[in-house]
XYZ file of N, CA and C in Angstrom:
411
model
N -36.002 44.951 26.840
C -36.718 44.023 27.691
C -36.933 42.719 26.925
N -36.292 41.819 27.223
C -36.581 40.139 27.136
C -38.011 39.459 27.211
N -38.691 38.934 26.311
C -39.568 38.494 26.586
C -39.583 36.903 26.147
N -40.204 36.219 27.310
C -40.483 34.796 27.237
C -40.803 34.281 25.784
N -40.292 33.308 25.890
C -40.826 32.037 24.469
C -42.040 32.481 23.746
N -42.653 32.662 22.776
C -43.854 32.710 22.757
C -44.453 31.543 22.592
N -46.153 31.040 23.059
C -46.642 30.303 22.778
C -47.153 30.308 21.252
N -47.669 28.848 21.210
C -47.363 28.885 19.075
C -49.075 29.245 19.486
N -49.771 29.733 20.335
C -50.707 30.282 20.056
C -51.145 31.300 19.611
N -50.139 32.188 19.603
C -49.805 33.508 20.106
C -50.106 34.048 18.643
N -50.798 34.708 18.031
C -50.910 35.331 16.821
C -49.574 36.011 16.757
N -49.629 36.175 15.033
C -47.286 36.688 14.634
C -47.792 37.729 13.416
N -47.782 36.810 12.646
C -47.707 37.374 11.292
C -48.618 38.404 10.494
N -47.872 39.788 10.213
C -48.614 40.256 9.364
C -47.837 40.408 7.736
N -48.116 39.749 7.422
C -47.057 39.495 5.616
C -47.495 40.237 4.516
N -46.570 41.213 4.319
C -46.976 41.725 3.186
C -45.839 41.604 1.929
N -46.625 41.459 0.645
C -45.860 40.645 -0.962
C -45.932 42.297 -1.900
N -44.570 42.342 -1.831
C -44.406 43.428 -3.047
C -43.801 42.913 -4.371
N -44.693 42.982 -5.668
C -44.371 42.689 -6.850
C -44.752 43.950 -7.852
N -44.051 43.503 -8.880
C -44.011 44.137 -10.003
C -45.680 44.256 -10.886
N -45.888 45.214 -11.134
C -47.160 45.146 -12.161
C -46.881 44.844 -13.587
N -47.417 43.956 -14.391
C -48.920 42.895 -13.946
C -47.736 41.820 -13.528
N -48.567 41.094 -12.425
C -48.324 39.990 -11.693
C -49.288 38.891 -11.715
N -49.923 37.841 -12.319
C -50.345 37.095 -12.829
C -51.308 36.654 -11.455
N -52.789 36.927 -11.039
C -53.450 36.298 -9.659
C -53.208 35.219 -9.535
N -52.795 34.097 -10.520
C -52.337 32.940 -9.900
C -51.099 33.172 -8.937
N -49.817 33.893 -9.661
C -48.549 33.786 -9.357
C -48.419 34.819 -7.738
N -49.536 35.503 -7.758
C -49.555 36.294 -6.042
C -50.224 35.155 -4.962
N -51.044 34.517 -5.355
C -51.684 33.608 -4.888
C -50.625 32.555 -4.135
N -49.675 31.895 -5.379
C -48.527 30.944 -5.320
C -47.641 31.624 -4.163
N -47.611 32.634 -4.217
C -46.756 33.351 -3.519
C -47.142 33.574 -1.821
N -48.150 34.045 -1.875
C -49.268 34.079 -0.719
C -48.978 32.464 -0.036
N -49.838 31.547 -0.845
C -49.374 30.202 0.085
C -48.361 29.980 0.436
N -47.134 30.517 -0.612
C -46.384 29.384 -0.006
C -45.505 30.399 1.225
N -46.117 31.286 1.711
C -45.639 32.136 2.901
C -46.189 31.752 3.963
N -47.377 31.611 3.243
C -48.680 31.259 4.481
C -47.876 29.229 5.080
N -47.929 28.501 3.908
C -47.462 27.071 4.468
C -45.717 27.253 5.123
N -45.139 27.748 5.031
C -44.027 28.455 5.378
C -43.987 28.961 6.931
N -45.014 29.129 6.995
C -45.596 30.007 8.879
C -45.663 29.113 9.424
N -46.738 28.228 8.718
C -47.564 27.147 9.683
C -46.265 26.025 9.937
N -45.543 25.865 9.128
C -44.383 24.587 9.266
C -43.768 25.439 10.701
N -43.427 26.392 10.548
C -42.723 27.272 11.571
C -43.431 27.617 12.746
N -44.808 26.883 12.878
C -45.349 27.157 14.284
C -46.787 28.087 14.164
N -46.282 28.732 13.356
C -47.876 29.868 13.634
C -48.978 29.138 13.040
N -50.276 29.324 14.072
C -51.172 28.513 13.540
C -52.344 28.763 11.904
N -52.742 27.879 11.314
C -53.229 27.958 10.366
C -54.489 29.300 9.887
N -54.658 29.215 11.134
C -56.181 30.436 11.014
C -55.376 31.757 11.360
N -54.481 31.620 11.274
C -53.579 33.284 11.443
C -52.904 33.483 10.003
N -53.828 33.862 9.149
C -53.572 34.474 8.122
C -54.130 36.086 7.895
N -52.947 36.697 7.831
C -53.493 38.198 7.248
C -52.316 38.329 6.256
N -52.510 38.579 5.101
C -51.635 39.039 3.862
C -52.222 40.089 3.315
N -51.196 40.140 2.616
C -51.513 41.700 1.546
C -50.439 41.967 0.429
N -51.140 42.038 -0.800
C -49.691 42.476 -1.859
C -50.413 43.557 -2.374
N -48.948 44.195 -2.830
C -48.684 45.706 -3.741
C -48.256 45.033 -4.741
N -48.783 45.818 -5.778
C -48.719 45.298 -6.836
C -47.708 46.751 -7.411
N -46.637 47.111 -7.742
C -46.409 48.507 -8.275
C -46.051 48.718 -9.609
N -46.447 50.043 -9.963
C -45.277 49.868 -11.708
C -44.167 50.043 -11.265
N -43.394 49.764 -12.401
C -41.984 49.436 -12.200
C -41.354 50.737 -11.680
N -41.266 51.746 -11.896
C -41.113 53.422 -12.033
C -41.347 53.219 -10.032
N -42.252 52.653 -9.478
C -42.681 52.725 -7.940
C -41.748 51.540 -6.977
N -41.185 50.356 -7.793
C -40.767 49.420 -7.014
C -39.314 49.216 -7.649
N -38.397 50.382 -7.038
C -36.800 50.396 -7.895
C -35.772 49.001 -6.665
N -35.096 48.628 -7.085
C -34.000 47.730 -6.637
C -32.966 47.376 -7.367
N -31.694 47.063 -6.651
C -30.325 46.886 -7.326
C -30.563 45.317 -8.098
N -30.160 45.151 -8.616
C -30.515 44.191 -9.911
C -29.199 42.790 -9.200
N -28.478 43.096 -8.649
C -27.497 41.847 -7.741
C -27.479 42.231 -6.349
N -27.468 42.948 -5.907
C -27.129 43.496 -4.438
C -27.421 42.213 -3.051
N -26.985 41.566 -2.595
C -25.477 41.808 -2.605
C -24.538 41.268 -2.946
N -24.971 39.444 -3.888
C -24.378 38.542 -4.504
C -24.628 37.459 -4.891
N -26.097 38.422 -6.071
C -26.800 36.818 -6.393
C -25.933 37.027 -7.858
N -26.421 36.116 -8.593
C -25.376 35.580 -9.835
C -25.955 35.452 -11.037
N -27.493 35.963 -11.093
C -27.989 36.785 -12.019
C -28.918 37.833 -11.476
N -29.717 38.616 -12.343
C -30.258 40.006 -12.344
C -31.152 39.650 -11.869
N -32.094 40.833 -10.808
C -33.459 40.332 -10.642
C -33.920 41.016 -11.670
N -35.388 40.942 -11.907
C -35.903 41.442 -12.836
C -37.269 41.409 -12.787
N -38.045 41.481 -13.470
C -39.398 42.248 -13.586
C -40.103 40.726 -12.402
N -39.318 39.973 -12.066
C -40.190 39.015 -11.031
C -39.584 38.980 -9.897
N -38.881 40.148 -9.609
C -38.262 40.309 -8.503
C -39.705 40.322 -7.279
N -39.447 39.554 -6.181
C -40.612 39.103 -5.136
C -39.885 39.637 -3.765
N -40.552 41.031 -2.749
C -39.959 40.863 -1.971
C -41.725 40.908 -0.687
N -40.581 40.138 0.361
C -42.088 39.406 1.298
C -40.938 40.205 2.660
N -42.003 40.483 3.377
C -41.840 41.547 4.514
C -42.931 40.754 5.869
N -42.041 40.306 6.239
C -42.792 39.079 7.389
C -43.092 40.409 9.327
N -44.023 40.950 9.657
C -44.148 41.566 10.362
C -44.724 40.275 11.471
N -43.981 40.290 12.758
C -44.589 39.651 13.802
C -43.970 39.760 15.036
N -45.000 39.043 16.122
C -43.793 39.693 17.252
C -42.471 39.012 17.757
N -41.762 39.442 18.601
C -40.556 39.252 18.836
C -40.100 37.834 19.404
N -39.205 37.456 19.224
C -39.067 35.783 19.961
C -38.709 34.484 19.298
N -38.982 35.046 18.109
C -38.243 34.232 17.147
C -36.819 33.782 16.750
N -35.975 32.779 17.272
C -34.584 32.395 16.847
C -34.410 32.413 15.073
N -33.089 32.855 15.188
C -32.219 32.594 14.132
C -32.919 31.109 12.826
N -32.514 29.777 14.165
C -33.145 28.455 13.465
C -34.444 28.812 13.228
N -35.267 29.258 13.814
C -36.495 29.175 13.308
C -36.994 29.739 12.405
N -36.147 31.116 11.861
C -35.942 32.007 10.720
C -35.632 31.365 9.156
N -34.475 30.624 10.019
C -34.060 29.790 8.665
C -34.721 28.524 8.069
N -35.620 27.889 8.814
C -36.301 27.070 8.714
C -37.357 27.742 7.922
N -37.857 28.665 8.642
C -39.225 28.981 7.731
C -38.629 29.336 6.186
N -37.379 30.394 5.920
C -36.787 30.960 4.717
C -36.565 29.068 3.949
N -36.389 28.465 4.140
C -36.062 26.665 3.765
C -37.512 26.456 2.971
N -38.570 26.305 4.109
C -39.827 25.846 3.523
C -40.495 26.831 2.581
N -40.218 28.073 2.656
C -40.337 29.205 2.040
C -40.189 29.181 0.382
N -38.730 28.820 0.415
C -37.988 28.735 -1.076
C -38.483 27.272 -1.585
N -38.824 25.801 -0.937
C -38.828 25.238 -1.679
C -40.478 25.074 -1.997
N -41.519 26.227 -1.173
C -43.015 26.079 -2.241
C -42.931 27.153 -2.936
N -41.829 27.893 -2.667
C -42.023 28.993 -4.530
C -41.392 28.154 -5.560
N -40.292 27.182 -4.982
C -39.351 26.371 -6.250
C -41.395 25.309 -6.973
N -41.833 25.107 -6.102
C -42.800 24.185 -6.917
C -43.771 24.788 -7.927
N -43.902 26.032 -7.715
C -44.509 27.333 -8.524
C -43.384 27.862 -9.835
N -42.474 27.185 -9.550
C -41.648 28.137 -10.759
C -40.819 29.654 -10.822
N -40.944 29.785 -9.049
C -40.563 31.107 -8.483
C -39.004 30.601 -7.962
N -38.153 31.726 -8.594
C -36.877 31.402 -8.381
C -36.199 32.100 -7.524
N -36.242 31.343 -6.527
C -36.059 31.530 -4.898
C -34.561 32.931 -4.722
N -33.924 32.659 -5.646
C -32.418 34.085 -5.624
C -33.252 35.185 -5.896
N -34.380 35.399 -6.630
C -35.009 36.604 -6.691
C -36.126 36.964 -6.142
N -35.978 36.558 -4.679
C -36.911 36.656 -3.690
C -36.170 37.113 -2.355
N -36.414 38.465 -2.154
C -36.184 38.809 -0.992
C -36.871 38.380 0.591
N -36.071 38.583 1.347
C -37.239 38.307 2.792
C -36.942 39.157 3.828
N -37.820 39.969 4.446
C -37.316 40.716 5.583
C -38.204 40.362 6.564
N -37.583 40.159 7.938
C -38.768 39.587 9.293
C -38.533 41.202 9.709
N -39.465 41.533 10.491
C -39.739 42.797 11.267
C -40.364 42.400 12.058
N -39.990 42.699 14.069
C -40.317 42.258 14.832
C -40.867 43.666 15.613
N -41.824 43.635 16.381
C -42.186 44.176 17.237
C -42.847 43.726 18.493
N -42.683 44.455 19.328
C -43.577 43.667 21.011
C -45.286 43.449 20.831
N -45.107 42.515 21.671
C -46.511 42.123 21.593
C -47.484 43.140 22.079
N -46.976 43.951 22.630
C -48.366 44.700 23.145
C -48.392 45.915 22.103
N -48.138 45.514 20.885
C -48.041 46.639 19.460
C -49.197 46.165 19.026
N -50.005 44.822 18.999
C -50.842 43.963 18.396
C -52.438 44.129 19.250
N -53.345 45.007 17.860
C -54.887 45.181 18.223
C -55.665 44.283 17.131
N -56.147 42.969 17.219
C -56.658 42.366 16.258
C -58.260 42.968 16.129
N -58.427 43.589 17.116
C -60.270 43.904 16.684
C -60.744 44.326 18.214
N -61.453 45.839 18.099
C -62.278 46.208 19.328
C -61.169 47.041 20.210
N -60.186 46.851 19.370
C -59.469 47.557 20.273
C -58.694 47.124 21.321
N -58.592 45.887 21.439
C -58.180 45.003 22.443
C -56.613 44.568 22.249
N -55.844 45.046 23.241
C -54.816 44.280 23.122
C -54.357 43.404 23.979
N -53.812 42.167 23.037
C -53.873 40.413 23.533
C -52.697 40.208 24.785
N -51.317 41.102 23.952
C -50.590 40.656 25.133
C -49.973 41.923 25.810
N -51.097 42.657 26.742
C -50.387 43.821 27.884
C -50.709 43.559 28.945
């Protein structure tokens, strides 16, 4: 089932940051914004922030070290961000946000090839922000 445009009112994002343990609270932080300014360029509004990072030992957070053709190793700062929101989002608008994405980790010192990104979409009527209420059924 097809669903209409969404309005940029429309609450999206639930983002969650998986890193390596220890991860420096500045450098989750750096990371955090620049997902969060990354949204907002892309439409979702500013007061729709919910994040969350895992922090794991290494032994808990395994990955292929090139997979599938970066041109060095990731390694103990390997960053992967897991963008949960609902459905309706184009291609361009994907790539736009992944654009603004990479260049506020490039201002942090975060090197954008060892940063994964996965969007995960689901329907809007998956979404209970509080009371039990859901926004769009």
């Amino acid at each position: 089932m097809l669903h209409p445009p969404m309005p940029l009112e429309t609450p999206v994002p639930l983002v969650t940051v998986t890193v390596r343990k220890p991860t420096p609270p500045a450098r989750r932080r750096a990371i955090l914004d620049a997902v969060h300014d990354a949204l907002v360029a892309s439409g979702v509004p500013a007061t729709d922030r919910f994040q969350r990072v895992l922090e794991l030992d290494p032994a808990d957070f395994v990955f292929d070290p090139r997979y599938p053709d970066l041109a060095t190793d990731r390694g103990d700062d390997f960053v992967l961000v897991e963008i949960l929101w609902s459905v309706g989002r184009s291609v361009k608008v994907k790539r736009q946000l992944l654009t603004g994405l990479l260049a506020g980790l490039a201002a942090h010192d975060i090197d954008g090839e060892h940063v994964m990104v996965v969007f995960k979409e689901t329907a809007w009527e998956n979404w209970s922000f509080g009371g039990g209420r859901i926004l769009h059924a």
